[in-house]
N, CA and C of each residue as an Amber inpcrd file, in Angstrom:
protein
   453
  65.1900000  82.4120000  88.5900000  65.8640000  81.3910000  89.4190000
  67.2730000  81.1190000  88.8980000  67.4190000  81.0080000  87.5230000
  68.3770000  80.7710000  86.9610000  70.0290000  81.9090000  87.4500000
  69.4890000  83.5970000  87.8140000  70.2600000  84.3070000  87.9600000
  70.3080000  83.7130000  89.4430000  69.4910000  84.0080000  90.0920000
  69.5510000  83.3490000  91.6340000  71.0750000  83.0550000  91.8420000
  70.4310000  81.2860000  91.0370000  71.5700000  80.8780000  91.3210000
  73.0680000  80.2220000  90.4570000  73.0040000  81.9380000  89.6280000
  74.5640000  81.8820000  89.3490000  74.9120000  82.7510000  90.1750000
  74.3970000  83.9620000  90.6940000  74.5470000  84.5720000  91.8200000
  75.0670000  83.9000000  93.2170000  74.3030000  82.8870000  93.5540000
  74.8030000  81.8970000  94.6620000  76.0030000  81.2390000  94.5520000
  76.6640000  81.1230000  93.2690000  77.8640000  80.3280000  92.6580000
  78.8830000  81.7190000  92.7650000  78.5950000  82.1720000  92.6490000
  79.8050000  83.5550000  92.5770000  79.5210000  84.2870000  94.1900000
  78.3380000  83.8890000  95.3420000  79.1900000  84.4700000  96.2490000
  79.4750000  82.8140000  97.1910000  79.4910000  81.9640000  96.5500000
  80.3420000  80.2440000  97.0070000  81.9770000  80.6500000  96.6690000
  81.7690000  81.0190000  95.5030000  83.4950000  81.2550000  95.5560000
  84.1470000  82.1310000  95.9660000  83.4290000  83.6490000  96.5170000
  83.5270000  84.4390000  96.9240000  84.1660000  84.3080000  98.0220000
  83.4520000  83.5480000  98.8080000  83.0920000  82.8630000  99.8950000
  84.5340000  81.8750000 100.3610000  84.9850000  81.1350000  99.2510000
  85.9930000  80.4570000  99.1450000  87.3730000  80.9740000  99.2630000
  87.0730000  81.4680000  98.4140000  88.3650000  82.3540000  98.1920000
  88.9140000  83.2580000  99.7610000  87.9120000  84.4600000 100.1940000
  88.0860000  84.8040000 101.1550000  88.6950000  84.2940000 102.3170000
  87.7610000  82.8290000 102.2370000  87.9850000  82.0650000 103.7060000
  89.6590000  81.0540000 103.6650000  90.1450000  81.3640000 102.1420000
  91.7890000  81.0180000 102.2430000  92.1470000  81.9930000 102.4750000
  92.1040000  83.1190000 101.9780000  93.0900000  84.6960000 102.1630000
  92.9230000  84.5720000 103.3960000  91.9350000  84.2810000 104.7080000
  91.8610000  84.4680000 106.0970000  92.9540000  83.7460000 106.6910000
  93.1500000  82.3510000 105.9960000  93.9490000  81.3510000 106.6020000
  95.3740000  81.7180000 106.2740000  95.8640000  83.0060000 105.5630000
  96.9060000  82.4830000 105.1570000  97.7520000  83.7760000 106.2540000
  99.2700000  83.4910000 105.8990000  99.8290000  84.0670000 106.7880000
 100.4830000  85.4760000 106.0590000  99.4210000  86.0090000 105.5540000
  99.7380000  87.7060000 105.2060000  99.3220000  88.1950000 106.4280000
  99.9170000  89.7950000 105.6050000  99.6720000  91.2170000 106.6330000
  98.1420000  91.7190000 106.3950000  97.6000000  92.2520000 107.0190000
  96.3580000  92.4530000 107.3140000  96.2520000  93.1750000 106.0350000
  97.1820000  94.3090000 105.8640000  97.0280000  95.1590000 104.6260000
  96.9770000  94.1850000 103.2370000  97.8930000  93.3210000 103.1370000
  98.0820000  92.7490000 101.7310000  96.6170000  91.2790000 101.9890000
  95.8180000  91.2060000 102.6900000  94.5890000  90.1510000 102.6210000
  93.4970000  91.0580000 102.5570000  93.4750000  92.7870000 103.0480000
  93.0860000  93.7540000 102.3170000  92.9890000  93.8250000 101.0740000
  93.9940000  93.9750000 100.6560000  94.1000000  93.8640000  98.7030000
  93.3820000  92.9570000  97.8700000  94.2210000  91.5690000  98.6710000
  93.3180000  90.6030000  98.0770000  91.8680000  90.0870000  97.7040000
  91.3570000  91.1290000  99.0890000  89.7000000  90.4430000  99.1240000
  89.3740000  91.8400000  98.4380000  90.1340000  92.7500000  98.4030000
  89.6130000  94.1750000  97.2270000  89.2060000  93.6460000  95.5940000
  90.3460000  92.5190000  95.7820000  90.3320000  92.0670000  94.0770000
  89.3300000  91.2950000  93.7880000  88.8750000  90.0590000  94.9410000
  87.5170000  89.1680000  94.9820000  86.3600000  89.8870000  94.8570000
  85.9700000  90.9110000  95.6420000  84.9470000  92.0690000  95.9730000
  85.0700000  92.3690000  94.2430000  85.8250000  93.1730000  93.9400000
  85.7700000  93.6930000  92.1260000  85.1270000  92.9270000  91.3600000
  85.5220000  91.4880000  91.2790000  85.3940000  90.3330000  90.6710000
  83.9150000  90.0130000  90.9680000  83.2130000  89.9230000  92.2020000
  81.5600000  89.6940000  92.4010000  81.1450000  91.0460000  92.1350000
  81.5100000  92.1350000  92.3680000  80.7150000  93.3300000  91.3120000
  80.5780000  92.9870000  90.1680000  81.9100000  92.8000000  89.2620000
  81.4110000  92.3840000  87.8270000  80.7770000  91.0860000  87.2270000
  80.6360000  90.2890000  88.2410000  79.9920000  88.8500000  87.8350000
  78.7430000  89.3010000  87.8080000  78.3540000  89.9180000  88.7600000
  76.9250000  90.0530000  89.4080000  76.3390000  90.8630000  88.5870000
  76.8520000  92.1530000  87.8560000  76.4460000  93.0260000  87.1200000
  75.8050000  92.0550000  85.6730000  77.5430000  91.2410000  85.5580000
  77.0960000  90.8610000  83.7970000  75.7180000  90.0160000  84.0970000
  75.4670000  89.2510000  85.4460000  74.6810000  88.1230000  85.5990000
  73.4740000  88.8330000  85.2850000  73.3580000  90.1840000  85.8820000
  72.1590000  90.9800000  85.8300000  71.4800000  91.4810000  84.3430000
  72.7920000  91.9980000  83.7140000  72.4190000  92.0590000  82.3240000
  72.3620000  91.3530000  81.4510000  72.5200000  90.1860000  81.4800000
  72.3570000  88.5540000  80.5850000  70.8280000  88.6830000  80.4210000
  70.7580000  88.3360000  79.1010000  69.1130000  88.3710000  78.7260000
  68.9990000  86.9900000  78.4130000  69.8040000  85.9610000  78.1200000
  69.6840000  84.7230000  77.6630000  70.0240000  83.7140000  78.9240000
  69.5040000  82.1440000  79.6630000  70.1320000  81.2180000  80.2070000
  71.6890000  80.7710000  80.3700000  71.5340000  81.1400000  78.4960000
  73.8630000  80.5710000  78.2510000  74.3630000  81.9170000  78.7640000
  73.6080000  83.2860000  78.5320000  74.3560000  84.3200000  78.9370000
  75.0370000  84.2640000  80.3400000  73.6470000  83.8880000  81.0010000
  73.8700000  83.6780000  82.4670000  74.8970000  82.8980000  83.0400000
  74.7350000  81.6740000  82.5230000  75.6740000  80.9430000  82.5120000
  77.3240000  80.9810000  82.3630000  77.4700000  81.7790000  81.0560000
  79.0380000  82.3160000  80.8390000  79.0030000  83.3250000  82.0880000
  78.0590000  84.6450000  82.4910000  78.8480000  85.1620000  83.0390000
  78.8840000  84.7770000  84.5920000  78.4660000  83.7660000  84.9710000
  78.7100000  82.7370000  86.4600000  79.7650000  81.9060000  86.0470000
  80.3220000  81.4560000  84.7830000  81.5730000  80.7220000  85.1600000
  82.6290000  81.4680000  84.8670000  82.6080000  82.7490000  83.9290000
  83.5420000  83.8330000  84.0090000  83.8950000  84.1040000  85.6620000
  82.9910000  84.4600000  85.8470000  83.0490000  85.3260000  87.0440000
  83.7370000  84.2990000  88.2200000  83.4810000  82.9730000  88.6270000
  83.3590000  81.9340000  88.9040000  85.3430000  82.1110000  89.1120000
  85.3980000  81.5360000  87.4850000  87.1130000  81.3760000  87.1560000
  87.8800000  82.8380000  87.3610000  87.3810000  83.6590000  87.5170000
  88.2290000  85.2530000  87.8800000  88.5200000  85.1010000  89.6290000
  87.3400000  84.3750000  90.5220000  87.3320000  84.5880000  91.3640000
  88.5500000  83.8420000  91.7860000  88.5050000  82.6710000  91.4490000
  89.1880000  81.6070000  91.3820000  90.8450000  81.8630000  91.3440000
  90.9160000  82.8270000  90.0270000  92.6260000  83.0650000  89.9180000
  92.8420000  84.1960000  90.5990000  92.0640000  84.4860000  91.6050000
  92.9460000  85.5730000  92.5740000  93.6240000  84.5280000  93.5010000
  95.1770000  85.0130000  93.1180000  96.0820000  84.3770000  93.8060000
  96.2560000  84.7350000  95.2900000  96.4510000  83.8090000  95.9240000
  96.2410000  84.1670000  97.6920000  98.2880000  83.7240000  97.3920000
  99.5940000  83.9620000  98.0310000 100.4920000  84.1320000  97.9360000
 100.5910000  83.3940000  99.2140000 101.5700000  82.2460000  99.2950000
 101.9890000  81.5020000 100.0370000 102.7600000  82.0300000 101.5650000
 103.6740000  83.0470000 101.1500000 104.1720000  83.8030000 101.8240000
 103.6680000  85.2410000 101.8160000 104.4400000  86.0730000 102.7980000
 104.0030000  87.0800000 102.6520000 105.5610000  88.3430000 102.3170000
 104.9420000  89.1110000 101.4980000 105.9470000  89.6590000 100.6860000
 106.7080000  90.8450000 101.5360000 105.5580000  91.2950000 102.2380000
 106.4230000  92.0940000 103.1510000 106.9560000  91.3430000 104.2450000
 106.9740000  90.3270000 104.8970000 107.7580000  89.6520000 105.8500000
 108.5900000  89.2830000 105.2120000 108.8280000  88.0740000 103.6640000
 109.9590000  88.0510000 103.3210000 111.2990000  88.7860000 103.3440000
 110.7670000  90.0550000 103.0890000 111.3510000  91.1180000 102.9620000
 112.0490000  91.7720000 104.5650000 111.0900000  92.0600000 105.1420000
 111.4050000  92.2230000 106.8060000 112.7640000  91.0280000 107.2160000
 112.2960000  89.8540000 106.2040000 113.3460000  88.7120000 106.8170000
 115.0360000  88.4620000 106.4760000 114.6190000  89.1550000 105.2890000
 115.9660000  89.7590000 104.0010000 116.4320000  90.7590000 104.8350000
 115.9800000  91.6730000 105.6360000 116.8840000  92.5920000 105.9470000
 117.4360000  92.3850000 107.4830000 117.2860000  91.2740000 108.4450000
 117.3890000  90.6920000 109.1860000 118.5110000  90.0760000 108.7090000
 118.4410000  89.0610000 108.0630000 119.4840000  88.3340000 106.8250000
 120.8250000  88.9940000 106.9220000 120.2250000  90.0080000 106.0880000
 121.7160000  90.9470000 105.8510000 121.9520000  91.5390000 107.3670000
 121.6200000  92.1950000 108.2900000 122.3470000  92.3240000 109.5690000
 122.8440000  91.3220000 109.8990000 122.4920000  90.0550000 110.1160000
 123.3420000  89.1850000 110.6330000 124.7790000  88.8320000 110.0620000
 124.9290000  88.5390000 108.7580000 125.5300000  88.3950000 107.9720000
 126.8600000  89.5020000 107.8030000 126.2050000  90.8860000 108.0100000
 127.3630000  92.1690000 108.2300000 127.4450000  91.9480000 109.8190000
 126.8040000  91.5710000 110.5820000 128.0220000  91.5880000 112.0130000
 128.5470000  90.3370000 111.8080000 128.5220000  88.9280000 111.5610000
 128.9470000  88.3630000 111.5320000 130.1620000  88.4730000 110.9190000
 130.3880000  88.8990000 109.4120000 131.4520000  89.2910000 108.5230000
 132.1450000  90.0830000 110.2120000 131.8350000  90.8170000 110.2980000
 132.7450000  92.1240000 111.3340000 133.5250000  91.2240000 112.5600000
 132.2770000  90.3640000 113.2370000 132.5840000  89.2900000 114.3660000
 134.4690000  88.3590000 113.4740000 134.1520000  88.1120000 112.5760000
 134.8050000  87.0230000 112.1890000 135.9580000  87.8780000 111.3190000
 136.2690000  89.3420000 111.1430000 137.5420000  90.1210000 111.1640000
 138.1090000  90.4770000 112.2170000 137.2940000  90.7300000 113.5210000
 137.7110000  91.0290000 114.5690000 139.1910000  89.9290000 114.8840000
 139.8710000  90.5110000 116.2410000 141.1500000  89.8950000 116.5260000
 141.3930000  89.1840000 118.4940000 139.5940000  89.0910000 117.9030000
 138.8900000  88.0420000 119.4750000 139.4280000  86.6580000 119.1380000
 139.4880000  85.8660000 120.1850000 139.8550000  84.2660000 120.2340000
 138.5280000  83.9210000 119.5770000 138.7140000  82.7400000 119.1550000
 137.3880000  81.6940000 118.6060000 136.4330000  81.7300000 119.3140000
 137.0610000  81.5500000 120.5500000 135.8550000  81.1250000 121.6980000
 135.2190000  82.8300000 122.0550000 135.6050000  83.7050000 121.8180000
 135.0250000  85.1140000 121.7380000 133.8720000  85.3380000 120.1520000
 134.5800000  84.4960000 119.5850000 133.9000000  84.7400000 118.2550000
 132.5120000  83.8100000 118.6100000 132.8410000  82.7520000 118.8170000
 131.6020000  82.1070000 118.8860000 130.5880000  82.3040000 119.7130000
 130.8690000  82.9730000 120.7230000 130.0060000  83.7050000 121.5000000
 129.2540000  84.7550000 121.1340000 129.9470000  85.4350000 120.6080000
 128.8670000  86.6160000 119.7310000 127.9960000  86.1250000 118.3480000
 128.9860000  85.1080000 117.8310000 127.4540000  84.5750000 116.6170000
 127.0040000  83.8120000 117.5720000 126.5320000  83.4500000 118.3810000
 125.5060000  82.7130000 119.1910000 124.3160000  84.0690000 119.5720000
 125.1260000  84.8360000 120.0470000 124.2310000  86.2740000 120.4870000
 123.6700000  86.9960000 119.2630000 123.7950000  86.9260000 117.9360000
 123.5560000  87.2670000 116.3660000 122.6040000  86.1960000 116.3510000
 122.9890000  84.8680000 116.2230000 121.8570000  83.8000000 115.6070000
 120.6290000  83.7870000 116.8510000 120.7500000  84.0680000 118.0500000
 119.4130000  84.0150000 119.4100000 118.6630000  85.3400000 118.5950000
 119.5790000  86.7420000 117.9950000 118.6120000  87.7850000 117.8440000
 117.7980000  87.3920000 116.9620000 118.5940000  86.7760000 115.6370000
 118.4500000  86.6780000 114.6360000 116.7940000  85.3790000 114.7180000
 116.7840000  84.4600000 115.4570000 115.7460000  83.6990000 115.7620000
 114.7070000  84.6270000 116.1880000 115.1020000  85.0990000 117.3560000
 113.7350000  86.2910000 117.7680000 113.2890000  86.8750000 117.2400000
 114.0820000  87.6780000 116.0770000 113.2720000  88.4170000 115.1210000
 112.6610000  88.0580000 114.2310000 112.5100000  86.4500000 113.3560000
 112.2150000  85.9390000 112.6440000 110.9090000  85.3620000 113.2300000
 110.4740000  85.2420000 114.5750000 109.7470000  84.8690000 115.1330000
 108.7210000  86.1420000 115.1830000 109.3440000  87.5770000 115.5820000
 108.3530000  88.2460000 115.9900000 107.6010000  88.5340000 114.4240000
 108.8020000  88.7970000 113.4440000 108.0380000  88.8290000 112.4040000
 106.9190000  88.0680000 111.1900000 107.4550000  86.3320000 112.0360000
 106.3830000  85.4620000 111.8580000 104.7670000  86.2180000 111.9740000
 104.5210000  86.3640000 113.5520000 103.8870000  86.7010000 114.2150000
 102.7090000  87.4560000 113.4550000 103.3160000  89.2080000 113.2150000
 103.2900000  89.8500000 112.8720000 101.8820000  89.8220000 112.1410000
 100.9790000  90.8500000 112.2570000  99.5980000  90.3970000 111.6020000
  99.5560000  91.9420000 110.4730000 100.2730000  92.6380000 110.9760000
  99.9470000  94.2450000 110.3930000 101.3710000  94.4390000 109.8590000
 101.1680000  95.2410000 108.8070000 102.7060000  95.7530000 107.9220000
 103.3300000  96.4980000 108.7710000 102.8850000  97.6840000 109.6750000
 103.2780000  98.3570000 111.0580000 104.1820000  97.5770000 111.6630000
 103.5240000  96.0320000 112.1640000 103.9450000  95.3240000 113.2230000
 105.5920000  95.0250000 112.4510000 105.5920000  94.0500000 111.2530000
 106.2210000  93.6660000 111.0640000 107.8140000  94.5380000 110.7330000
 107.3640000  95.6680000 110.5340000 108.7520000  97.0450000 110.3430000
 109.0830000  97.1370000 111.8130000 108.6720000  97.1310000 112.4350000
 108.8060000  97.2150000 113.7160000 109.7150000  95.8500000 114.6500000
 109.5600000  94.9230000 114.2900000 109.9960000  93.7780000 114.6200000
 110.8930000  93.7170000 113.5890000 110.9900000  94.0080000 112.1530000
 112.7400000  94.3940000 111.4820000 113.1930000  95.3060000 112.3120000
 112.4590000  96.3040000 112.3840000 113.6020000  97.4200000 112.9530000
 114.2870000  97.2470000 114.1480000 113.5100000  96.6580000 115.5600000
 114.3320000  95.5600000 116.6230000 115.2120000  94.6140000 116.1340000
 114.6280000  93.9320000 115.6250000 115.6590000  92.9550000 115.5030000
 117.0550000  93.4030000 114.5770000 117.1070000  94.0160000 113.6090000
 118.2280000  94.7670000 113.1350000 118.9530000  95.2360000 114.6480000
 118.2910000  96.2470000 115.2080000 119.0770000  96.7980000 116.0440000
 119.4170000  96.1790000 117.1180000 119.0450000  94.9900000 117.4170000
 119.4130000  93.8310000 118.3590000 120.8250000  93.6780000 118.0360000
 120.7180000  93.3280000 116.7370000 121.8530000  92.6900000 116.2090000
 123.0740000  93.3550000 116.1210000 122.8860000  94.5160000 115.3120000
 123.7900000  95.6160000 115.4800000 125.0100000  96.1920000 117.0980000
 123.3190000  95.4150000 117.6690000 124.1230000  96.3190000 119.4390000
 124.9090000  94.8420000 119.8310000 124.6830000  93.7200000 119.0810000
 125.5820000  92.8010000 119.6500000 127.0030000  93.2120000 120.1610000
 127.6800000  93.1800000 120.7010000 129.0680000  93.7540000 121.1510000
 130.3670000  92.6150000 121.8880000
């Protein structure tokens, strides 16, 4: 009974853990990873739980296992959208620089960073969105070239 339920404690956090990585706003691939690392973590809890010959054994290896599960970090953001968003960033920023050498009136200038900052929103949006690492290169790669074709 005792393995039972340190067993039951390691798939509670299992359990836990997962059901934040679901909530959070990664790419399908990188909440992949994550629940690869939880999954590892209840293999080896479960194993040591199995080979514990003593109650305290059991015990350490349900709160080992417990606290491993625990420090798999779920990441606030997501690293490849940041990134998708950085290079969005920098297009805007190089037509803008270009917009604002050009030898257009103000009122020409400001018209085209209006048409830069609308792309520049859309793409930050689609790549919000974005559930798959696919999706999100894809929605950089538009939106870059949105921006670019500004004229």
């Amino acid at each position: 009974a005792t393995k039972d339920a340190a067993k039951n404690a390691i798939d509670q956090a299992a359990k836990a853990k997962n059901d934040a990585i679901d909530k959070s706003n990664l790419t399908a691939e990188e909440k992949a990873d994550l629940k690869k690392q939880v999954s590892d973590e209840v293999t080896k809890a479960q194993a040591a739980i199995d080979a514990a010959t003593k109650d305290a054994d059991v015990t350490t290896a349900k709160n080992t296992g417990v606290g491993k599960i625990n420090d798999v970090n779920v990441p606030t953001t997501s690293a490849t959208k940041d990134a998708a968003k950085n290079a969005i960033d920098q297009a805007a920023k190089a037509k803008n620089d270009a917009i604002d050498k050009s030898n257009l009136t103000a009122e020409e200038k400001a018209d085209l960073k209006k048409q830069v900052s609308d792309e520049v929103t859309k793409a930050q949006a689609a790549i919000d969105a974005a559930t798959k690492d696919a999706d999100v290169t894809t929605a950089k790669n538009t939106g870059v070239g949105k921006i670019n074709d500004v004229n």
